[in-house]
CSV table of C-alpha atoms in Angstrom, one decimal:
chain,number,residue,atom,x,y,z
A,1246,UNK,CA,19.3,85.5,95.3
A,1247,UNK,CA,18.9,85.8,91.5
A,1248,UNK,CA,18.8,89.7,92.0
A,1249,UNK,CA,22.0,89.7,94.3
A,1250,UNK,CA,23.8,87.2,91.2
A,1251,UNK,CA,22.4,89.6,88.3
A,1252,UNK,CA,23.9,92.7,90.4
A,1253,UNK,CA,27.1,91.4,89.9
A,1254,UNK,CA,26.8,90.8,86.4
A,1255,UNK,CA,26.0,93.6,86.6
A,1256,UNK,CA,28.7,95.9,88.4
A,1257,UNK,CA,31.2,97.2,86.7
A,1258,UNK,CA,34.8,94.9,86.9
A,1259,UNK,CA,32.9,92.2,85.4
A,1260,UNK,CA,30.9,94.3,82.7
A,1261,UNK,CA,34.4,95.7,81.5
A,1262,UNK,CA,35.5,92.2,81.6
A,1263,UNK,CA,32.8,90.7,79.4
A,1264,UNK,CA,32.5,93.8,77.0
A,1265,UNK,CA,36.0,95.3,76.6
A,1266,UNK,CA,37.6,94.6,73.1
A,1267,UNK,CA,41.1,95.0,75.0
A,1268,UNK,CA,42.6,91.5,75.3
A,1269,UNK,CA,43.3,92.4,78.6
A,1270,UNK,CA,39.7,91.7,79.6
A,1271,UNK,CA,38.1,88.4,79.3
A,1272,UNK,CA,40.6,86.2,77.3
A,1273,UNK,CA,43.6,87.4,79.3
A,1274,UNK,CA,41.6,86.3,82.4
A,1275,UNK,CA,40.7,83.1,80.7
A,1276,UNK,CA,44.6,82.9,80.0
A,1277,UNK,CA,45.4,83.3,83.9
A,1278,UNK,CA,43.1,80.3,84.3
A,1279,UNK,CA,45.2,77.8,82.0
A,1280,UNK,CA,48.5,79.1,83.7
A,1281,UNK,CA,47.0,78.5,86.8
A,1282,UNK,CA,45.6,74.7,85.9
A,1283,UNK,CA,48.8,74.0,83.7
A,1284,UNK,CA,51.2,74.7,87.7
A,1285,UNK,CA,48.3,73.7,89.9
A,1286,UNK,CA,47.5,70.1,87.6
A,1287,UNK,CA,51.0,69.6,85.6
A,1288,UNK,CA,53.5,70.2,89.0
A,1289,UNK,CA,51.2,68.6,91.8
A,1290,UNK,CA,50.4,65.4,88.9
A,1291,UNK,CA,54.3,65.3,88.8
A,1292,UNK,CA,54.3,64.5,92.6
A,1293,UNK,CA,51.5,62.0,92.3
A,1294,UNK,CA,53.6,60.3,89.5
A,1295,UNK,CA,56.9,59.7,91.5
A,1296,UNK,CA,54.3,58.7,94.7
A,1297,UNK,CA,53.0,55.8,92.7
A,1298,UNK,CA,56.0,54.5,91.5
A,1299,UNK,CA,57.2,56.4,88.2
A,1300,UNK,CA,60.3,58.5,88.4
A,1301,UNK,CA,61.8,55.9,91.1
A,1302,UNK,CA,65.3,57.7,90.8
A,1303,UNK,CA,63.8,61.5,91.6
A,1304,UNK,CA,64.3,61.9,95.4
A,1305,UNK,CA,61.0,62.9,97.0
A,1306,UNK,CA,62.3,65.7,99.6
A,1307,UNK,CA,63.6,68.3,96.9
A,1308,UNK,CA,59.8,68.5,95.6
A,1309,UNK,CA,58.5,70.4,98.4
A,1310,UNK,CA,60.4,72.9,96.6
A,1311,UNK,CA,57.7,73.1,94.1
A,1312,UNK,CA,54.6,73.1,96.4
A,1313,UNK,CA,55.0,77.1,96.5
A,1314,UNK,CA,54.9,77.3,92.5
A,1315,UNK,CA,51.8,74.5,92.7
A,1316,UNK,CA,49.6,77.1,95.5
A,1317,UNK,CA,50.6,80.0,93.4
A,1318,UNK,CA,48.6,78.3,90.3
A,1319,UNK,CA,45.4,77.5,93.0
A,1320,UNK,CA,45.6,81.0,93.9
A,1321,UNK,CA,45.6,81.9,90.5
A,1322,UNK,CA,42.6,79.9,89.4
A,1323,UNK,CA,40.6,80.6,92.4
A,1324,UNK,CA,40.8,84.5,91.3
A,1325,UNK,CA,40.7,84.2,87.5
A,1326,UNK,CA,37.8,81.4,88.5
A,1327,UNK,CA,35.6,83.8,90.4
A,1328,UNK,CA,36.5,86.7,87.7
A,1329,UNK,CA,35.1,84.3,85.2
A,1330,UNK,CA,31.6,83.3,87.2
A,1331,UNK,CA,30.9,86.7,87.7
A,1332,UNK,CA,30.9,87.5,84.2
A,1333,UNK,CA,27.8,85.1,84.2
A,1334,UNK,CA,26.8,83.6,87.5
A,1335,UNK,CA,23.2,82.0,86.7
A,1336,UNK,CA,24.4,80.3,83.5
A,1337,UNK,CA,27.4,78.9,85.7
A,1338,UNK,CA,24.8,78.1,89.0
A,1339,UNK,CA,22.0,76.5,87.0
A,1340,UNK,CA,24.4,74.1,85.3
A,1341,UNK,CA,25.3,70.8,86.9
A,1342,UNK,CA,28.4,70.6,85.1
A,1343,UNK,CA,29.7,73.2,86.5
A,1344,UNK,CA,29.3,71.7,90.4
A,1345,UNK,CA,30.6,68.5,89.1
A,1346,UNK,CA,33.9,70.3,88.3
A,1347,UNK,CA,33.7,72.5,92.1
A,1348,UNK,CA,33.1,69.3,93.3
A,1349,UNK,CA,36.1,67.8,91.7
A,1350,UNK,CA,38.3,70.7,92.6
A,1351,UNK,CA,37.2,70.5,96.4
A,1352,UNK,CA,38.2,66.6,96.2
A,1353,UNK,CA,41.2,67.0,94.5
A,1354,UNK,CA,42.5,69.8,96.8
A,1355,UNK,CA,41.5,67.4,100.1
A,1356,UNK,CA,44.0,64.7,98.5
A,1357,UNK,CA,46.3,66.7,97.3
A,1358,UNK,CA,47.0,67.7,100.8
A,1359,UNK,CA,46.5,64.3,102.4
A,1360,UNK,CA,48.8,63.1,99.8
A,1361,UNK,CA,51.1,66.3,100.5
A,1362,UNK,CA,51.0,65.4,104.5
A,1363,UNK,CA,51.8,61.4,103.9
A,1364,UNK,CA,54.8,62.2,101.5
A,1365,UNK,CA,56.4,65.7,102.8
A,1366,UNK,CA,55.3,65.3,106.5
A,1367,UNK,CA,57.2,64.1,109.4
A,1368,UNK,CA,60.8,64.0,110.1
A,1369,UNK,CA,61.9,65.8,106.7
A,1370,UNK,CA,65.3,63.4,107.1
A,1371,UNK,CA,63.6,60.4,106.8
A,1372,UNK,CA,61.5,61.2,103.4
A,1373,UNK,CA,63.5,59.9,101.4
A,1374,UNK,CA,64.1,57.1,103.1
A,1375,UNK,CA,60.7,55.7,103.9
A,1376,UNK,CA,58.3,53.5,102.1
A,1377,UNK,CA,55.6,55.2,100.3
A,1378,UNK,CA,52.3,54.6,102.3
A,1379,UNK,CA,49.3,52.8,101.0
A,1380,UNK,CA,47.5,55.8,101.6
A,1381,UNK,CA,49.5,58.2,99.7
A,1382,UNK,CA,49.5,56.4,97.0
A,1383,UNK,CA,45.6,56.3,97.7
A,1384,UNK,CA,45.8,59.5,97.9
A,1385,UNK,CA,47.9,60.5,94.6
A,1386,UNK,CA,45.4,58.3,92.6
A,1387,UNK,CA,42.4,60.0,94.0
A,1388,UNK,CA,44.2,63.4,92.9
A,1389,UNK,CA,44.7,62.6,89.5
A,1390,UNK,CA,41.2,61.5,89.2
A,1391,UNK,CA,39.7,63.9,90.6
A,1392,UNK,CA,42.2,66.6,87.9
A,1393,UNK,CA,41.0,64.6,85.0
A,1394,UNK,CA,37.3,65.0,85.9
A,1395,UNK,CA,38.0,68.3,86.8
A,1396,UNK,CA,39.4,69.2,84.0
A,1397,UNK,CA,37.3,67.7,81.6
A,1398,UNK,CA,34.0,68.8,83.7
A,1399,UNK,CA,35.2,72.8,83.3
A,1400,UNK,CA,35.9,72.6,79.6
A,1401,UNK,CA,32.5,71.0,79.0
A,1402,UNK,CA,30.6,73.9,81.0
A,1403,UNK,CA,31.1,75.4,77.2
A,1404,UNK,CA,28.7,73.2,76.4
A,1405,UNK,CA,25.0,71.5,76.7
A,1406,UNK,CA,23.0,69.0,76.5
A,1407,UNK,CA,23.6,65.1,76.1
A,1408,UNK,CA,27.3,66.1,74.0
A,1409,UNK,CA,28.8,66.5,77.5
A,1410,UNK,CA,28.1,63.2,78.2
A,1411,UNK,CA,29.5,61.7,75.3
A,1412,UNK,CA,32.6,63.3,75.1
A,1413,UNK,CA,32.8,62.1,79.1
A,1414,UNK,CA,32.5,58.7,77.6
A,1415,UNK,CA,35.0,59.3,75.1
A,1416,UNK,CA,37.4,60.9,77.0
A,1417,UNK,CA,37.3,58.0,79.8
A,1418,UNK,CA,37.8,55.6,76.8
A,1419,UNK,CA,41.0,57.5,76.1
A,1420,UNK,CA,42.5,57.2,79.3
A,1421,UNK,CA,41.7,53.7,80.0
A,1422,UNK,CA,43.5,53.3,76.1
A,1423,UNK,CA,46.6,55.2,77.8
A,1424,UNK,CA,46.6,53.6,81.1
A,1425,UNK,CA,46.9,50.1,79.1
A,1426,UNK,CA,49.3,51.2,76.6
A,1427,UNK,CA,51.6,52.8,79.0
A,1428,UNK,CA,51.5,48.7,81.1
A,1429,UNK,CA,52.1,47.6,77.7
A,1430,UNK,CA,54.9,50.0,77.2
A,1431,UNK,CA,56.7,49.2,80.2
A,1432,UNK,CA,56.4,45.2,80.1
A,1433,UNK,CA,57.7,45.6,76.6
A,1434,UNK,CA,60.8,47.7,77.8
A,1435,UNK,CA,61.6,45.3,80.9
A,1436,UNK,CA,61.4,42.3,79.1
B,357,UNK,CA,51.5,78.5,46.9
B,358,UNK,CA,48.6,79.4,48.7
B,359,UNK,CA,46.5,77.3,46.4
B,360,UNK,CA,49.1,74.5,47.8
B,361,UNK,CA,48.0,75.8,51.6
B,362,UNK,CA,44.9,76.1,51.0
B,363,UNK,CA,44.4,72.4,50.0
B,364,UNK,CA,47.0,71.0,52.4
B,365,UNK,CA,45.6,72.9,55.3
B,366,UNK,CA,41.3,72.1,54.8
B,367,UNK,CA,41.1,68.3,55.5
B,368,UNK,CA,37.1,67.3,54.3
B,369,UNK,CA,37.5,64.2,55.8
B,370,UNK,CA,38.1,65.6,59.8
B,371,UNK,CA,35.7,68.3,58.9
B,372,UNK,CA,33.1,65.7,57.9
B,373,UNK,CA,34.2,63.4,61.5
B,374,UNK,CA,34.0,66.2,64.0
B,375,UNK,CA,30.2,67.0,62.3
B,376,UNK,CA,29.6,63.8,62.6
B,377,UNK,CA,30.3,62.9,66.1
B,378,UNK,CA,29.3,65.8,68.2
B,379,UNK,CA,31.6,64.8,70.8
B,380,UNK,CA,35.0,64.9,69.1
B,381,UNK,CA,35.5,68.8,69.1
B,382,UNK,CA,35.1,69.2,72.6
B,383,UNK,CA,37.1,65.9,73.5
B,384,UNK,CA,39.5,67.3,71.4
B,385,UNK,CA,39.4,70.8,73.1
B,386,UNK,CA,39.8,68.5,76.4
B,387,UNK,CA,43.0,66.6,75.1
B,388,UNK,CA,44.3,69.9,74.4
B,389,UNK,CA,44.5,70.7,77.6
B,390,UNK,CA,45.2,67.6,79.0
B,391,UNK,CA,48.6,68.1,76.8
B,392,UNK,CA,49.3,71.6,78.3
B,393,UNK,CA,49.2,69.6,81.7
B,394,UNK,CA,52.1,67.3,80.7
B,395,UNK,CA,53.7,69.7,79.0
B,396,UNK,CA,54.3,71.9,81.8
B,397,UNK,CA,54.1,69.0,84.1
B,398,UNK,CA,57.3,67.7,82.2
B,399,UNK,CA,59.0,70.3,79.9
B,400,UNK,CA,58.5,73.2,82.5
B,401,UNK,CA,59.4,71.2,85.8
B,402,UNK,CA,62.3,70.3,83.8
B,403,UNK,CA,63.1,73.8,82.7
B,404,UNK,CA,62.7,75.2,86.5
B,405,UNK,CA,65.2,72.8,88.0
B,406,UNK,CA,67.9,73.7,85.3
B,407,UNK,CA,66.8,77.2,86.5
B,408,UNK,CA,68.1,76.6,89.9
B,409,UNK,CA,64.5,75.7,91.5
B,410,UNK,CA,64.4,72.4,93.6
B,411,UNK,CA,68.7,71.9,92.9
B,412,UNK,CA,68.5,69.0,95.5
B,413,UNK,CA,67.3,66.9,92.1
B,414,UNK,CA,69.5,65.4,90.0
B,415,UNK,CA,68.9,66.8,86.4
B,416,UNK,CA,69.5,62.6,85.0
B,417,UNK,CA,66.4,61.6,87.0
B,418,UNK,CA,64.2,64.8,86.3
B,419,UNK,CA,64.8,64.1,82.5
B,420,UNK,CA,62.7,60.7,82.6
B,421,UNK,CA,59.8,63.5,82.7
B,422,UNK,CA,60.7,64.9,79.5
B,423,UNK,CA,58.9,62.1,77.4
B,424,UNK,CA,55.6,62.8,79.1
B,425,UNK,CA,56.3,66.2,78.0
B,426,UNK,CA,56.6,65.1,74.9
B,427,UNK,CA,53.7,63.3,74.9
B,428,UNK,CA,51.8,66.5,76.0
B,429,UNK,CA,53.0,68.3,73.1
B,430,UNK,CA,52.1,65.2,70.7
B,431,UNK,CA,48.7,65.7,72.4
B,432,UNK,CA,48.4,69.3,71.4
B,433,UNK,CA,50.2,69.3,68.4
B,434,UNK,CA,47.2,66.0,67.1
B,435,UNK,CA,44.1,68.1,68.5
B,436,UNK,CA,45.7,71.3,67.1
B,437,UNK,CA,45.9,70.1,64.0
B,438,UNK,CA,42.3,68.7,64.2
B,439,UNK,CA,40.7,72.6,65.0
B,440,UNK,CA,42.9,73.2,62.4
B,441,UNK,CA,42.2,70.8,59.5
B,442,UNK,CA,38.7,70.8,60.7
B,443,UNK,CA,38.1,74.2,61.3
B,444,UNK,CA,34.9,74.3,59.0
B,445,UNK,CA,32.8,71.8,61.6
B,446,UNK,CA,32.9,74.6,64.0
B,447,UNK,CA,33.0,78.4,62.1
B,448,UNK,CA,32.1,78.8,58.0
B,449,UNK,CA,35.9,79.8,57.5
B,450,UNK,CA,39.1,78.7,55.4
B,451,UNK,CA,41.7,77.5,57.4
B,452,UNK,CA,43.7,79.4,55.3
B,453,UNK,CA,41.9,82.6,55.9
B,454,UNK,CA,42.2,82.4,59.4
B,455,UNK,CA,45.6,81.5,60.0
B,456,UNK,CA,46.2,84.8,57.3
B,457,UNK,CA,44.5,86.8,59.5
B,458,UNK,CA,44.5,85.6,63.0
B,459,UNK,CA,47.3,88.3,64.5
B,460,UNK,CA,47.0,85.6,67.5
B,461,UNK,CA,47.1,81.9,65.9
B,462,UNK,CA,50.0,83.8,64.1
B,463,UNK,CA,52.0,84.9,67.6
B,464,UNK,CA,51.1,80.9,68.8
B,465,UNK,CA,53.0,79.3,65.7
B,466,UNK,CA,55.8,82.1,65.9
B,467,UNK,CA,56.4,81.7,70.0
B,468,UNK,CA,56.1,77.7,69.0
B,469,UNK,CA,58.7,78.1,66.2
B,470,UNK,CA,60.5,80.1,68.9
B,471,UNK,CA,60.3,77.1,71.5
B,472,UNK,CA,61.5,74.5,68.8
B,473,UNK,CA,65.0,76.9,67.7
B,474,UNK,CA,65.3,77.3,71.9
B,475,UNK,CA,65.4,73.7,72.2
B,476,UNK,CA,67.7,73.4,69.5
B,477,UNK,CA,70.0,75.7,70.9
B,478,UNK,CA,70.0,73.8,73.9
B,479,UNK,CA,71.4,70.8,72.1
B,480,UNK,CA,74.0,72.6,69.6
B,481,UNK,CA,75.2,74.7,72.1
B,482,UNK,CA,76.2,71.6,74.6
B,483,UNK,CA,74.2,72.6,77.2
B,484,UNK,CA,72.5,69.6,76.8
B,485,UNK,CA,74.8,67.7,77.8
B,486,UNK,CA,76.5,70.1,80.0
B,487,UNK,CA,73.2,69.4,82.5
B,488,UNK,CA,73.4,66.2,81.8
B,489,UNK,CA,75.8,65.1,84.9
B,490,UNK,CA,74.8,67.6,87.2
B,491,UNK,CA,74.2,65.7,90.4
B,492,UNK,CA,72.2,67.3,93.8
B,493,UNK,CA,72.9,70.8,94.8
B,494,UNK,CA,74.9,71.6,91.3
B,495,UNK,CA,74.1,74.6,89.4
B,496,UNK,CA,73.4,74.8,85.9
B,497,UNK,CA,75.4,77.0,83.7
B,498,UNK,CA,74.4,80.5,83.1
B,499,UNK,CA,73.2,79.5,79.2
B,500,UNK,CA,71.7,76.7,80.1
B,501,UNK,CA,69.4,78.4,82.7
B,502,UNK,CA,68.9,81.2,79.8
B,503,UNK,CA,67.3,78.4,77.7
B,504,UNK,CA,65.6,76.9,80.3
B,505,UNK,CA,64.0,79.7,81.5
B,506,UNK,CA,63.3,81.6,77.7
B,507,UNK,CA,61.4,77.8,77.2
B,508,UNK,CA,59.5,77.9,79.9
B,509,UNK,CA,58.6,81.7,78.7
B,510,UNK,CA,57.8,80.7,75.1
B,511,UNK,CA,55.6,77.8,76.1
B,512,UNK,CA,53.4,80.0,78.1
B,513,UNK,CA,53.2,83.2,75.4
B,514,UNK,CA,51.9,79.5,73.4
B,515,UNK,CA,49.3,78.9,75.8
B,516,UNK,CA,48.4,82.8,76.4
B,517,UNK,CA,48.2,83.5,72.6
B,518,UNK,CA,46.4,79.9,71.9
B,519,UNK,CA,43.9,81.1,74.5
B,520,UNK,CA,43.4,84.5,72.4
B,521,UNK,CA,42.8,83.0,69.3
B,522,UNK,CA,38.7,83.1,69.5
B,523,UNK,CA,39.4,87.0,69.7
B,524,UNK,CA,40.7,87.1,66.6
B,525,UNK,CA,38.4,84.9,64.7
């Protein structure tokens, strides 16, 4: 297994990858990979948004428009993704963080598209028309979740040892913050 | 001058927090990104409808995202500033230095500069408010999808430039 991994590493793509001082190598690759979260997480969060209640005046239907644009980014980050595990597959295999953030991905993805069926599915006249289901909105808050974790999971793979942890910690304590000031936010501008 | 930079730009104080608390680079690093989701999440879906993508939306509704946009680039701007300020808790280097010789950080701040005179085009010119009313189906006008879509371009030379700037350290 290890041999078949280090052969990779090995072959030549990801060697010119890893070693060429052309920014066309591993930075642009690593570039590819923020375009790709930035459409994949920023549009599809959008959607979750206006499923749980924010955006109330943005009609629902003309966002399937911007499913294509949200698949391109998943294709993008699947391909810059493997590009960048083969520039170093054991480091990435033997680190727990790492299958946190595949794990993540793979759960994000399966609500996206629940959340994607609930919302866009059925008789595309009546979209815009019909309640949001409990389970999309299950759904949308699932998704988001599982983008933070995600997201946080694959920047700490830069990382080792007990900091990873922490900054989990630290970053749930700043969402929680948001989450409440945001409610605080809005009861403030109703009243 | 640079003597000015140089103080302004090296903040002890964040250099001595982020050596302190082992955690607050990489949450940083985190936020960052976080920030580049809401930006494009807000700015760029913004910037694609006034392009002509989804039209069925009206532009009035699709600007409530542009605060959380906002908020994105507050994001980035805060944690940028901290890599910045705080530079020496992470590499033995001046801010100063860097940001002289950096060919990358330099193309970052200059496509940033460039996204902050786009958007102000898009307000002096009236194509602000020449959006503004456009209900379903409506097309922008020809500037206004120019700006749009020279924003949405500028914001990702940003993020592809901020990406290289570890090359050029």
């Amino acid at each position: 297994m290890w041999e078949f991994l280090a052969s990779i590493e090995n072959s030549a793509f990801p060697t010119w990858v890893r070693e060429t001082s052309s920014i066309f190598g591993y930075y642009t690759v690593l570039a590819s990979h923020t375009f790709g979260m930035a459409f994949l997480v920023g549009l599809s969060s959008v959607v979750a948004a206006r499923a749980l209640g924010l955006f109330p005046d943005m009609p629902l239907s003309p966002m399937q428009k911007f499913v294509p644009l949200i698949m391109v980014g998943f294709w993008v980050n699947l391909v810059s993704g493997l590009i960048l595990i083969s520039l170093s597959p054991k480091n990435f295999f033997t680190n727990w963080d790492f299958w946190l953030k595949m794990a993540a991905i793979v759960c994000a993805i399966v609500a996206a598209r629940s959340l994607r069926a609930s919302v866009f599915g059925g008789d595309p006249a009546t979209i815009d028309k019909r309640p949001i289901s409990a389970s999309a909105k299950t759904s949308a808050v699932a998704m988001l979740a599982f983008w933070l974790v995600a997201v946080t999971a694959g920047r700490l793979t830069a990382y080792a040892g007990w900091v990873r942890e922490e900054t989990a910690v630290a970053v749930v304590v700043f969402t929680v913050v948001a989450l409440v000031a945001h409610e605080v936010w809005v009861r403030v501008a109703a009243t | 001058m640079e003597s000015v930079l140089r103080y302004w730009l090296l903040w002890p104080s964040v250099v001595h927090f982020l050596q302190q608390n082992s955690w607050a680079w990489p949450l940083s690093e985190t936020l960052h990104f976080f920030g580049v989701n809401l930006l494009i999440g807000g700015v760029g879906l913004f910037d694609l409808r006034v392009m002509g993508l989804a039209k069925a939306l009206p532009i009035r509704a699709v600007r409530k995202l542009l605060p959380w946009g906002v908020f994105g680039f507050i994001l980035c701007v805060v944690t940028g500033l901290a890599f910045v300020t705080g530079l020496q808790a992470n590499i033995p280097a001046h801010p100063y230095d860097v940001i002289m010789s950096d060919l990358w950080l330099q193309l970052k701040l200059v496509f940033m500069a460039l996204a902050g005179l786009n958007l102000l085009a898009f307000y002096l010119t009236g194509m602000s408010r020449a959006v503004d009313d456009l209900g379903p189906g409506e097309d922008a006008p020809q500037l206004a999808k120019i700006i749009a879509g020279s924003s949405l371009f500028f914001w990702l030379m940003v993020i592809y430039f901020g990406r290289l700037i570890p090359d050029g350290l």
